[in-house]
Coordinates of C-alpha atoms in Angstrom, one line a residue:
M5 CA 105.3 -97.5 21.5
R6 CA 106.9 -95.6 18.8
Y7 CA 104.6 -97.1 16.1
Y8 CA 101.7 -96.2 18.3
Q9 CA 102.8 -92.6 18.3
I10 CA 103.3 -92.5 14.6
F11 CA 99.8 -93.9 14.1
I12 CA 98.3 -91.2 16.3
A13 CA 100.1 -88.5 14.4
I14 CA 99.0 -89.8 11.0
T15 CA 95.5 -90.1 12.2
I16 CA 95.4 -86.6 13.6
G17 CA 96.9 -85.4 10.3
F18 CA 94.3 -87.3 8.4
I19 CA 91.4 -85.8 10.5
F20 CA 92.8 -82.3 10.2
G21 CA 93.0 -82.6 6.3
I22 CA 89.4 -83.8 6.2
V23 CA 88.3 -80.9 8.3
L24 CA 90.2 -78.4 6.1
T25 CA 88.7 -80.0 3.0
F26 CA 85.2 -79.8 4.4
N27 CA 85.7 -76.2 5.6
N28 CA 86.8 -75.1 2.1
Y29 CA 84.0 -77.0 0.4
Q30 CA 81.4 -75.6 2.9
T31 CA 82.7 -72.0 2.3
F32 CA 82.8 -72.6 -1.5
S33 CA 79.3 -74.1 -1.4
Y34 CA 78.0 -71.2 0.8
S35 CA 79.6 -68.7 -1.5
R36 CA 77.9 -70.2 -4.5
I37 CA 74.6 -70.5 -2.8
M38 CA 74.7 -66.9 -1.6
L39 CA 75.6 -65.8 -5.1
A40 CA 72.7 -67.7 -6.7
Y41 CA 70.4 -66.3 -4.0
T42 CA 71.4 -62.7 -4.6
R43 CA 71.1 -63.1 -8.4
N44 CA 67.6 -64.4 -7.8
S45 CA 66.9 -61.4 -5.6
I46 CA 68.1 -59.1 -8.5
E47 CA 65.4 -60.5 -10.7
K48 CA 62.7 -59.6 -8.0
V49 CA 64.3 -56.1 -7.7
L50 CA 64.2 -55.4 -11.4
V51 CA 60.4 -55.8 -11.4
Q52 CA 60.3 -52.8 -9.0
I53 CA 62.5 -50.4 -10.9
P54 CA 60.6 -48.2 -13.4
T55 CA 61.5 -48.2 -17.1
C56 CA 61.1 -45.6 -19.8
T57 CA 63.0 -46.6 -22.9
P58 CA 62.9 -50.1 -24.5
D59 CA 66.4 -51.0 -23.5
D60 CA 66.1 -49.9 -19.8
G61 CA 65.4 -53.3 -18.4
A62 CA 68.4 -55.0 -20.0
R63 CA 70.7 -52.2 -18.9
Q64 CA 69.4 -52.1 -15.3
S65 CA 69.9 -56.0 -15.1
A66 CA 73.4 -55.7 -16.5
L67 CA 74.3 -52.9 -14.0
L68 CA 73.0 -54.8 -11.0
H69 CA 74.8 -58.0 -12.0
T70 CA 78.0 -56.1 -12.6
L71 CA 77.6 -54.5 -9.1
L72 CA 77.1 -57.9 -7.6
Q73 CA 80.3 -59.3 -9.2
W74 CA 82.3 -56.2 -8.1
S75 CA 81.0 -56.6 -4.4
Q76 CA 82.2 -60.2 -4.5
F77 CA 85.4 -59.2 -6.2
A78 CA 86.1 -56.4 -3.7
Q79 CA 85.3 -58.8 -0.7
E80 CA 87.5 -61.5 -2.0
H81 CA 90.5 -59.1 -2.4
N82 CA 89.8 -56.8 0.6
I83 CA 89.2 -53.7 -1.5
R84 CA 88.1 -50.7 0.5
Y85 CA 85.4 -48.7 -1.3
W86 CA 82.0 -46.9 -1.0
I87 CA 79.1 -46.1 -3.4
A88 CA 79.2 -42.5 -4.5
Y89 CA 77.6 -39.8 -6.8
K90 CA 74.4 -40.8 -8.5
T91 CA 74.6 -44.3 -7.1
L92 CA 74.6 -42.8 -3.6
L93 CA 71.7 -40.6 -4.7
G94 CA 69.9 -43.9 -5.8
Y95 CA 70.5 -45.3 -2.3
A96 CA 69.3 -42.2 -0.6
Q97 CA 66.1 -41.8 -2.8
R98 CA 65.1 -45.4 -3.3
D99 CA 67.6 -47.8 -1.6
G100 CA 68.6 -49.0 -5.1
L101 CA 69.6 -48.2 -8.6
L102 CA 68.3 -45.1 -10.4
P103 CA 66.1 -46.2 -13.2
N104 CA 67.9 -44.0 -15.6
A105 CA 71.4 -44.9 -14.4
L106 CA 73.9 -45.6 -17.3
D107 CA 76.7 -46.8 -14.9
V108 CA 77.5 -47.2 -11.2
D109 CA 79.9 -45.1 -9.3
I110 CA 82.1 -45.9 -6.4
L111 CA 85.0 -44.1 -4.5
A112 CA 88.2 -45.4 -3.2
M113 CA 91.2 -43.7 -1.6
A114 CA 93.7 -42.7 -4.3
Q115 CA 96.6 -44.6 -2.8
D116 CA 94.5 -47.9 -2.9
T117 CA 94.6 -47.5 -6.8
S118 CA 98.1 -49.2 -6.7
R119 CA 96.2 -52.3 -5.3
L120 CA 93.8 -52.2 -8.2
A121 CA 96.7 -51.9 -10.6
E122 CA 98.1 -55.2 -9.3
L123 CA 94.7 -56.9 -9.4
R124 CA 94.0 -55.9 -13.0
T125 CA 96.7 -58.4 -14.2
L126 CA 94.8 -61.2 -12.7
N127 CA 92.7 -63.3 -15.1
F128 CA 89.9 -63.6 -12.7
S129 CA 87.0 -63.7 -15.1
S130 CA 86.2 -64.0 -18.8
D131 CA 83.3 -61.6 -18.7
Y132 CA 84.6 -58.9 -16.4
E133 CA 87.9 -56.8 -16.3
L134 CA 89.4 -54.2 -14.3
K135 CA 90.8 -51.3 -16.2
V136 CA 93.2 -48.8 -14.3
H137 CA 93.9 -45.4 -15.9
P138 CA 97.7 -45.3 -16.3
Q139 CA 97.6 -41.7 -15.2
W140 CA 95.4 -42.1 -12.2
F141 CA 97.9 -40.3 -10.1
I142 CA 97.1 -37.0 -12.0
V143 CA 94.4 -35.2 -10.2
E144 CA 93.1 -33.0 -12.9
K145 CA 91.1 -34.9 -15.4
T146 CA 91.7 -32.3 -18.2
R147 CA 95.4 -33.3 -18.0
R148 CA 94.8 -37.0 -18.4
S149 CA 94.6 -38.7 -21.8
Y150 CA 92.5 -41.4 -23.4
F151 CA 94.2 -44.8 -24.3
D152 CA 91.6 -46.2 -26.8
E153 CA 93.7 -49.1 -27.8
E154 CA 93.9 -50.2 -24.2
G155 CA 90.2 -49.7 -23.7
I156 CA 90.7 -46.7 -21.6
D157 CA 88.0 -44.4 -22.9
F158 CA 87.5 -42.3 -19.7
V159 CA 89.6 -39.7 -17.9
G160 CA 87.4 -38.7 -14.8
P161 CA 87.4 -42.0 -12.9
N162 CA 90.7 -43.6 -11.8
A163 CA 89.5 -47.0 -12.9
R164 CA 86.5 -49.0 -14.1
F165 CA 85.1 -52.4 -13.4
V166 CA 83.8 -53.4 -16.9
N167 CA 81.1 -55.9 -17.9
R168 CA 82.3 -57.0 -21.4
K169 CA 79.1 -58.8 -22.2
D170 CA 76.5 -56.1 -21.5
H171 CA 78.8 -53.1 -22.2
V172 CA 78.1 -51.5 -18.7
H173 CA 80.6 -50.5 -16.1
I174 CA 81.3 -49.3 -12.5
N175 CA 83.2 -46.0 -12.3
I176 CA 85.9 -46.0 -9.6
W177 CA 86.7 -42.5 -8.5
P178 CA 89.6 -41.3 -6.1
M179 CA 90.1 -39.5 -3.0
Y180 CA 93.5 -38.4 -2.0
D181 CA 95.2 -38.3 1.3
Y182 CA 98.2 -36.0 0.3
H183 CA 98.8 -32.8 -1.4
P184 CA 100.0 -32.8 -5.0
N185 CA 103.0 -30.6 -4.1
Q186 CA 103.9 -33.1 -1.4
T187 CA 103.9 -36.2 -3.6
R188 CA 104.9 -39.3 -1.9
I189 CA 107.0 -41.8 -3.8
E190 CA 106.4 -45.5 -3.3
K191 CA 108.7 -48.3 -4.6
N192 CA 108.0 -50.5 -7.6
M193 CA 105.2 -48.2 -8.8
H194 CA 104.6 -46.7 -12.2
P195 CA 106.0 -43.0 -12.0
Q196 CA 102.7 -41.5 -13.3
W197 CA 100.6 -43.3 -10.6
F198 CA 101.2 -40.4 -8.2
I199 CA 100.4 -37.6 -10.5
V200 CA 97.2 -36.1 -8.8
E201 CA 96.0 -33.7 -11.5
K202 CA 94.0 -35.6 -14.2
T203 CA 95.0 -33.1 -16.8
R204 CA 98.5 -34.2 -16.5
R205 CA 97.6 -37.9 -17.2
S206 CA 97.7 -39.5 -20.5
Y207 CA 95.8 -42.2 -22.3
F208 CA 97.4 -45.5 -22.9
D209 CA 95.6 -47.0 -25.8
E210 CA 97.9 -50.0 -26.4
E211 CA 97.3 -51.0 -22.8
G212 CA 93.5 -50.5 -23.1
I213 CA 93.7 -47.4 -20.8
D214 CA 91.1 -45.0 -22.6
F215 CA 90.4 -43.0 -19.4
V216 CA 92.1 -40.5 -17.2
G217 CA 89.5 -39.5 -14.7
P218 CA 89.2 -42.7 -12.7
N219 CA 92.2 -44.3 -11.1
A220 CA 91.1 -47.8 -12.2
R221 CA 88.4 -49.8 -13.9
F222 CA 86.9 -53.2 -13.2
V223 CA 85.8 -54.4 -16.6
N224 CA 83.4 -57.0 -17.9
R225 CA 85.0 -58.1 -21.2
K226 CA 82.0 -60.1 -22.3
D227 CA 79.4 -57.6 -21.8
H228 CA 81.5 -54.4 -22.3
V229 CA 80.5 -52.8 -19.1
H230 CA 82.8 -51.6 -16.2
I231 CA 82.9 -50.1 -12.8
N232 CA 84.8 -46.9 -12.6
I233 CA 87.1 -46.7 -9.5
W234 CA 87.6 -42.9 -8.5
P235 CA 90.0 -41.5 -5.9
M236 CA 88.8 -39.7 -2.7
Y237 CA 91.3 -37.1 -1.3
D238 CA 91.7 -36.4 2.4
Y239 CA 93.0 -32.8 1.5
H240 CA 92.0 -30.2 -0.8
P241 CA 94.2 -30.6 -4.0
N242 CA 94.5 -27.0 -4.6
Q243 CA 95.6 -26.2 -1.1
T244 CA 98.6 -27.1 1.0
R245 CA 97.7 -29.9 3.4
I246 CA 97.8 -28.7 7.0
E247 CA 99.1 -31.5 9.4
K248 CA 98.1 -30.0 12.7
N249 CA 95.1 -28.1 14.2
S250 CA 92.8 -28.8 11.2
K251 CA 89.6 -30.8 10.9
P252 CA 90.2 -34.0 8.8
M253 CA 88.7 -33.4 5.3
L254 CA 88.2 -35.5 2.2
T255 CA 88.3 -33.9 -1.3
E256 CA 86.7 -35.2 -4.5
C257 CA 85.2 -33.9 -7.7
D258 CA 81.7 -32.6 -7.8
R259 CA 79.4 -33.1 -10.8
N260 CA 81.0 -30.2 -12.5
Y261 CA 84.5 -31.6 -11.9
K262 CA 85.2 -28.9 -9.3
W263 CA 86.8 -29.8 -6.0
K264 CA 84.6 -30.4 -3.2
S265 CA 85.6 -31.0 0.4
S266 CA 83.8 -32.7 3.2
P267 CA 84.4 -33.8 6.7
K268 CA 86.2 -37.2 6.9
E269 CA 83.6 -38.3 9.4
W270 CA 80.9 -38.2 6.8
T271 CA 82.7 -41.0 5.0
F272 CA 84.4 -43.0 7.8
P273 CA 83.8 -45.5 9.4
L274 CA 82.3 -47.2 6.3
Q275 CA 79.1 -49.0 6.9
K276 CA 77.5 -52.0 5.3
C277 CA 74.3 -51.3 3.2
L278 CA 71.9 -52.8 0.6
L279 CA 71.6 -51.3 -2.8
S280 CA 68.9 -53.0 -4.7
R281 CA 69.5 -55.9 -2.2
I282 CA 73.1 -56.2 -3.1
N283 CA 75.6 -55.9 -0.2
V284 CA 77.9 -52.9 -0.8
W285 CA 79.7 -50.3 1.4
C286 CA 78.3 -47.0 2.1
P287 CA 79.7 -43.8 3.6
A288 CA 78.9 -43.1 7.2
E289 CA 76.7 -40.1 6.3
P290 CA 75.2 -40.8 2.8
E291 CA 72.5 -38.1 3.1
K292 CA 74.9 -35.5 4.3
I293 CA 77.2 -36.2 1.3
G294 CA 74.3 -36.2 -1.1
V295 CA 73.0 -32.9 0.1
H296 CA 76.6 -31.5 0.0
L297 CA 77.1 -32.5 -3.7
Y298 CA 73.5 -32.2 -5.1
G299 CA 71.4 -30.2 -2.8
Q300 CA 68.6 -31.3 -0.4
S301 CA 66.0 -31.8 -3.0
F302 CA 68.0 -34.3 -5.0
L303 CA 67.6 -36.8 -2.1
I304 CA 64.0 -37.3 -2.9
K305 CA 63.8 -36.5 -6.7
S306 CA 66.0 -37.4 -9.6
P307 CA 67.0 -34.6 -12.0
I308 CA 66.2 -37.0 -14.9
E309 CA 62.5 -37.5 -15.8
C310 CA 60.8 -39.8 -18.2
I311 CA 59.1 -37.7 -20.9
N312 CA 57.4 -39.5 -23.8
G313 CA 59.4 -42.5 -23.6
T314 CA 62.9 -40.8 -23.2
W315 CA 64.9 -40.0 -20.2
K316 CA 65.3 -36.1 -20.1
Q317 CA 67.1 -33.7 -17.9
S318 CA 64.9 -31.6 -15.6
H319 CA 66.1 -28.1 -15.4
E320 CA 64.0 -27.1 -12.4
D321 CA 65.6 -26.0 -9.2
I322 CA 63.4 -28.3 -7.0
S323 CA 64.3 -26.4 -3.8
T324 CA 62.7 -23.2 -5.2
I325 CA 60.4 -24.6 -8.0
E326 CA 61.0 -21.8 -10.4
M327 CA 60.1 -21.8 -14.1
T328 CA 62.9 -20.3 -16.3
T329 CA 62.1 -19.0 -19.9
M330 CA 65.3 -18.5 -22.1
T331 CA 65.4 -16.3 -25.1
H332 CA 68.3 -15.1 -27.1
T333 CA 68.3 -11.7 -25.5
Q334 CA 67.1 -12.4 -21.9
T335 CA 66.4 -14.8 -19.1
T336 CA 63.2 -14.4 -17.1
T337 CA 62.4 -16.2 -13.9
T338 CA 58.7 -16.8 -12.6
R339 CA 58.0 -18.4 -9.2
L340 CA 55.1 -20.8 -9.2
S341 CA 52.2 -19.8 -7.0
D342 CA 51.3 -22.2 -4.3
E343 CA 48.4 -23.7 -6.4
E344 CA 50.6 -24.1 -9.5
F345 CA 53.3 -25.7 -7.2
I346 CA 50.9 -28.2 -5.8
E347 CA 49.4 -29.1 -9.1
K348 CA 52.8 -29.8 -10.4
V349 CA 53.7 -32.1 -7.4
L350 CA 50.4 -34.0 -7.8
K351 CA 51.6 -35.3 -11.2
S352 CA 53.8 -37.7 -9.5
V353 CA 51.3 -39.0 -7.0
P354 CA 49.3 -41.9 -8.4
T355 CA 45.5 -42.2 -8.1
C356 CA 43.1 -45.2 -7.8
E357 CA 39.8 -44.0 -6.6
S358 CA 37.7 -41.1 -8.1
D359 CA 38.1 -38.8 -5.2
D360 CA 41.8 -39.5 -4.7
R361 CA 43.0 -36.3 -6.5
D362 CA 41.1 -33.8 -4.6
R363 CA 42.1 -35.4 -1.2
Q364 CA 45.8 -35.5 -2.2
R365 CA 45.5 -31.9 -3.2
Y366 CA 44.0 -30.7 0.0
L367 CA 46.4 -32.8 2.1
L368 CA 49.5 -31.2 0.4
H369 CA 48.0 -27.8 0.6
G370 CA 47.5 -28.4 4.3
L371 CA 51.1 -29.5 4.8
Q372 CA 52.4 -26.5 3.0
A373 CA 50.4 -24.1 5.0
W374 CA 51.4 -25.8 8.2
S375 CA 55.0 -25.6 7.2
Q376 CA 54.7 -21.8 6.6
L377 CA 52.8 -21.3 9.9
A378 CA 55.4 -23.3 11.9
E379 CA 58.3 -21.3 10.4
K380 CA 56.4 -17.9 11.2
Y381 CA 55.8 -18.9 14.8
N382 CA 59.0 -20.9 15.4
I383 CA 57.1 -24.2 16.1
Q384 CA 59.5 -27.1 16.2
Y385 CA 58.1 -30.3 14.8
W386 CA 58.8 -33.3 12.6
I387 CA 56.9 -35.4 10.2
S388 CA 55.8 -38.8 11.7
Y389 CA 53.8 -42.1 11.4
G390 CA 52.2 -42.6 7.9
T391 CA 53.6 -39.3 6.6
L392 CA 57.2 -40.5 7.6
V393 CA 56.4 -43.8 5.9
G394 CA 55.6 -41.9 2.7
F395 CA 58.9 -39.9 3.0
T396 CA 61.0 -43.1 3.2
Q397 CA 59.1 -45.1 0.5
R398 CA 58.7 -42.5 -2.2
G399 CA 59.8 -39.1 -0.8
G400 CA 56.3 -37.9 -0.4
L401 CA 52.5 -38.4 0.1
L402 CA 51.3 -42.0 0.3
P403 CA 48.5 -42.0 -2.6
H404 CA 45.9 -43.6 -0.3
D405 CA 46.7 -41.5 2.9
L406 CA 43.6 -39.9 4.5
D407 CA 45.5 -37.3 6.6
T408 CA 49.1 -36.3 7.5
D409 CA 51.0 -36.6 10.7
I410 CA 53.4 -34.5 12.5
M411 CA 54.9 -34.7 16.0
I412 CA 56.0 -32.0 18.5
L413 CA 57.4 -32.3 22.1
F414 CA 54.7 -32.5 24.6
N415 CA 55.5 -29.1 26.3
D416 CA 55.3 -27.3 23.0
T417 CA 51.6 -27.7 22.8
R418 CA 51.3 -24.7 24.9
K419 CA 52.6 -22.7 21.9
L420 CA 49.9 -24.2 19.8
V421 CA 47.3 -23.1 22.4
E422 CA 48.6 -19.5 22.0
V423 CA 48.6 -19.6 18.2
S424 CA 45.1 -21.2 18.0
K425 CA 43.8 -17.9 19.6
L426 CA 45.2 -15.7 16.8
N427 CA 43.4 -14.9 13.7
F428 CA 46.3 -16.5 11.7
S429 CA 44.3 -17.6 8.6
S430 CA 40.9 -17.5 7.0
T431 CA 41.4 -21.0 5.6
Y432 CA 42.8 -23.0 8.5
E433 CA 42.3 -23.4 12.2
I434 CA 44.2 -25.1 15.0
K435 CA 42.1 -27.3 17.5
V436 CA 43.9 -28.3 20.6
Q437 CA 42.6 -31.2 22.7
P438 CA 41.6 -29.5 26.1
Q439 CA 43.0 -32.4 28.0
W440 CA 46.4 -32.5 26.3
E441 CA 48.2 -32.5 29.5
I442 CA 46.9 -35.9 30.3
A443 CA 49.3 -38.4 28.7
E444 CA 47.1 -41.4 28.2
E445 CA 44.6 -41.0 25.4
T446 CA 42.2 -43.4 27.1
K447 CA 41.8 -40.9 30.0
R448 CA 40.8 -38.2 27.6
S449 CA 37.4 -37.2 26.4
Y450 CA 35.8 -35.9 23.1
F451 CA 34.5 -32.4 23.0
R452 CA 32.4 -32.6 19.9
K453 CA 30.5 -29.4 20.4
D454 CA 33.8 -27.6 20.2
G455 CA 34.9 -29.6 17.1
I456 CA 37.2 -31.8 19.2
N457 CA 36.5 -35.2 17.8
F458 CA 39.8 -36.8 18.6
V459 CA 41.7 -37.8 21.6
A460 CA 45.1 -39.3 20.7
P461 CA 46.6 -36.2 18.9
N462 CA 47.3 -33.2 21.0
A463 CA 46.0 -30.9 18.3
R464 CA 45.0 -30.7 14.6
F465 CA 45.6 -28.3 11.9
I466 CA 42.3 -28.2 10.1
H467 CA 41.1 -26.9 6.7
L468 CA 37.9 -25.0 7.6
K469 CA 35.9 -26.1 4.5
T470 CA 36.9 -29.7 3.8
R471 CA 38.0 -30.7 7.3
Y472 CA 41.1 -32.4 5.9
H473 CA 43.6 -32.1 8.7
V474 CA 47.2 -32.5 9.9
D475 CA 47.3 -34.5 13.1
I476 CA 49.7 -33.2 15.7
F477 CA 51.0 -36.0 18.0
P478 CA 52.9 -35.5 21.2
A479 CA 56.4 -36.9 22.0
Y480 CA 57.4 -37.1 25.6
D481 CA 60.9 -36.5 26.9
F482 CA 60.0 -38.5 29.9
N483 CA 58.3 -41.8 30.4
P484 CA 54.6 -41.1 30.8
I485 CA 54.2 -44.2 33.1
H486 CA 57.3 -44.0 35.3
A487 CA 58.1 -40.4 35.5
N488 CA 56.5 -37.0 34.9
K489 CA 57.7 -33.7 33.6
S490 CA 58.0 -32.3 37.1
T491 CA 60.3 -34.8 38.6
E492 CA 62.6 -35.6 35.8
M493 CA 65.0 -32.5 35.7
K494 CA 67.7 -33.6 33.2
Q495 CA 67.1 -34.2 29.6
S496 CA 66.1 -37.8 28.8
E497 CA 68.1 -40.0 26.5
N498 CA 64.9 -41.4 25.1
L499 CA 61.7 -40.1 23.6
T500 CA 58.3 -41.8 24.2
I501 CA 55.5 -41.9 21.6
Y502 CA 52.4 -44.0 20.8
D503 CA 52.9 -47.0 18.7
I504 CA 50.4 -48.1 16.1
N505 CA 48.3 -49.7 18.8
Y506 CA 48.5 -46.8 21.2
N507 CA 50.9 -48.4 23.5
W508 CA 53.9 -46.6 24.7
L509 CA 57.0 -46.9 22.7
S510 CA 60.5 -45.4 23.7
Y511 CA 63.4 -45.0 21.4
P512 CA 66.7 -43.1 21.4
R513 CA 66.5 -39.3 21.3
S514 CA 69.2 -39.3 18.7
W515 CA 66.8 -40.8 16.2
T516 CA 64.8 -37.6 16.2
Y517 CA 67.5 -34.9 17.0
P518 CA 69.0 -33.0 15.4
L519 CA 66.0 -32.3 13.2
K520 CA 66.9 -31.7 9.5
T521 CA 65.3 -30.0 6.5
C522 CA 63.7 -32.4 4.2
Y523 CA 61.5 -32.3 1.1
F524 CA 58.2 -34.1 1.2
S525 CA 56.5 -34.1 -2.1
E526 CA 58.7 -31.2 -2.7
I527 CA 57.4 -29.2 0.2
K528 CA 60.1 -28.1 2.6
L529 CA 59.4 -29.7 6.1
L530 CA 61.3 -30.8 9.0
C531 CA 62.3 -34.6 9.4
P532 CA 63.7 -36.6 12.3
A533 CA 67.5 -37.5 12.1
E534 CA 66.9 -41.1 11.5
P535 CA 63.6 -41.6 9.5
K536 CA 64.3 -45.2 8.5
Q537 CA 65.1 -46.3 12.0
L538 CA 61.7 -44.9 13.2
V539 CA 59.8 -46.4 10.4
A540 CA 61.3 -49.8 10.9
T541 CA 60.8 -49.7 14.6
I542 CA 57.1 -48.5 14.4
Y543 CA 55.9 -50.5 11.3
G544 CA 58.6 -53.0 10.7
V545 CA 61.4 -53.2 8.2
S546 CA 59.2 -54.2 5.3
S547 CA 57.5 -50.7 5.5
L548 CA 60.6 -49.1 4.3
T549 CA 59.9 -50.2 0.9
K550 CA 56.4 -51.9 0.8
S551 CA 53.1 -50.1 1.0
D552 CA 50.3 -51.5 3.1
R553 CA 47.7 -50.6 0.4
K554 CA 47.5 -51.3 -3.3
C555 CA 45.0 -50.3 -6.1
A556 CA 42.8 -53.2 -7.2
N557 CA 39.8 -52.6 -9.4
G558 CA 39.6 -48.9 -8.7
S559 CA 39.9 -49.3 -4.9
W560 CA 42.7 -49.2 -2.4
V561 CA 42.9 -52.5 -0.7
R562 CA 45.2 -54.1 1.9
N563 CA 48.4 -55.3 0.4
P564 CA 49.3 -58.4 2.2

């Protein structure tokens, strides 16, 4: 009996060992497969990223591969971080790398830099390395030093993840959760790790620490590129931290290295996101942070432009579109006229067919005129359907679009009826569908003698001469089939609209409200709260990045 028990115990142990081995092999194999798959995806993504200079393609490839390696490294070692600064703008503008990006930026809580300091001693790769600035605990970068002999040629980030082979890197910037005057002392830590002001940090060239801004760096030794790891502060470093009765805030450096505080809820909880098809972590409210740091217009257009084969800084204030002429004695500012403004915008809209440019011009003029009218008469609306697709794909007009679309709440159509009676313009008119109170478009009629040759929109904002128009569709805060506006007293949690087949589609009200200011082809408009959710729901996820039309032999054709 005893031998039988021993035999069973050995058999169970043997089986358990096989299971563990298989599980480890399966995990390893899966990780290798996913890495190969992602690298293959990067090559496909690179085809979609514009280039300007001869070395753009190689640099873009190196940055994305470095970001992929960092993502895997951070996951393996449970490093909490999120994309930041221009990398976050790239995510907001195009769900990927900015074409002119020279590096990648991420943020990490300042106290997490001690973890990076431990990991930098690991020999985890022959191509990548993590460089942590020895003075990462000093907040002011002007007080940090370069440590060229240690490869620390930076002072802003707290660290860098460096690709030695391709000479690119990821900056790792800090955020802090304590005040410099209330420094916390940890055991077994370098004394300078807790200096918040970067200006008080030093370079440690012998250790390869040639930076003082980041708290750490993840370095690719082979390709000589890196990821900077910057700190994020949950207090304003120039102010005493208030423990009670204050809204949780985080503080970081803005683009001018000035302190910038934002609500902690804009960053946490972190969310998984895809940047050029690479799995990374994003802040909870990336668009709010982008606007906070760079202004609303920078979410749709980069301040860097390709001019004659070179990336150059654009000095235009996109939100006001002003032209500034500098002399040695004075500065003069001239605001562009509406016509000049539209002509400037049209330069970034592709053409295919011979009449594209005229149509695009009238459509943008129509949207601009509508925006001004809506603001004057306090009409609440938001861009929708194909116009919203254009906003998510390219921040503006789809080159092949034949009209533009906006949406209003069903009951607000009454306001359009009143405005349509006014002599508000000699160029535009508003046509309201006489049967707009009938929810289903199949039960409405055409009134062609009155110029009403539409049934689905509740109204149209029409150019009198060209007849190009803005379609104004209704959104119902009740279900047109199962309820009506008179019986449903409380505000619905959903809105109901037409889908692309004119069937009813209900979605959470929070996807629309609160409305937010946005810039569509640089025209100031109102957008729904969650434009990507709406586009993905109405048209499918692929519509976030892929147009349904392409130019072939001088004609717009369906893009399968």
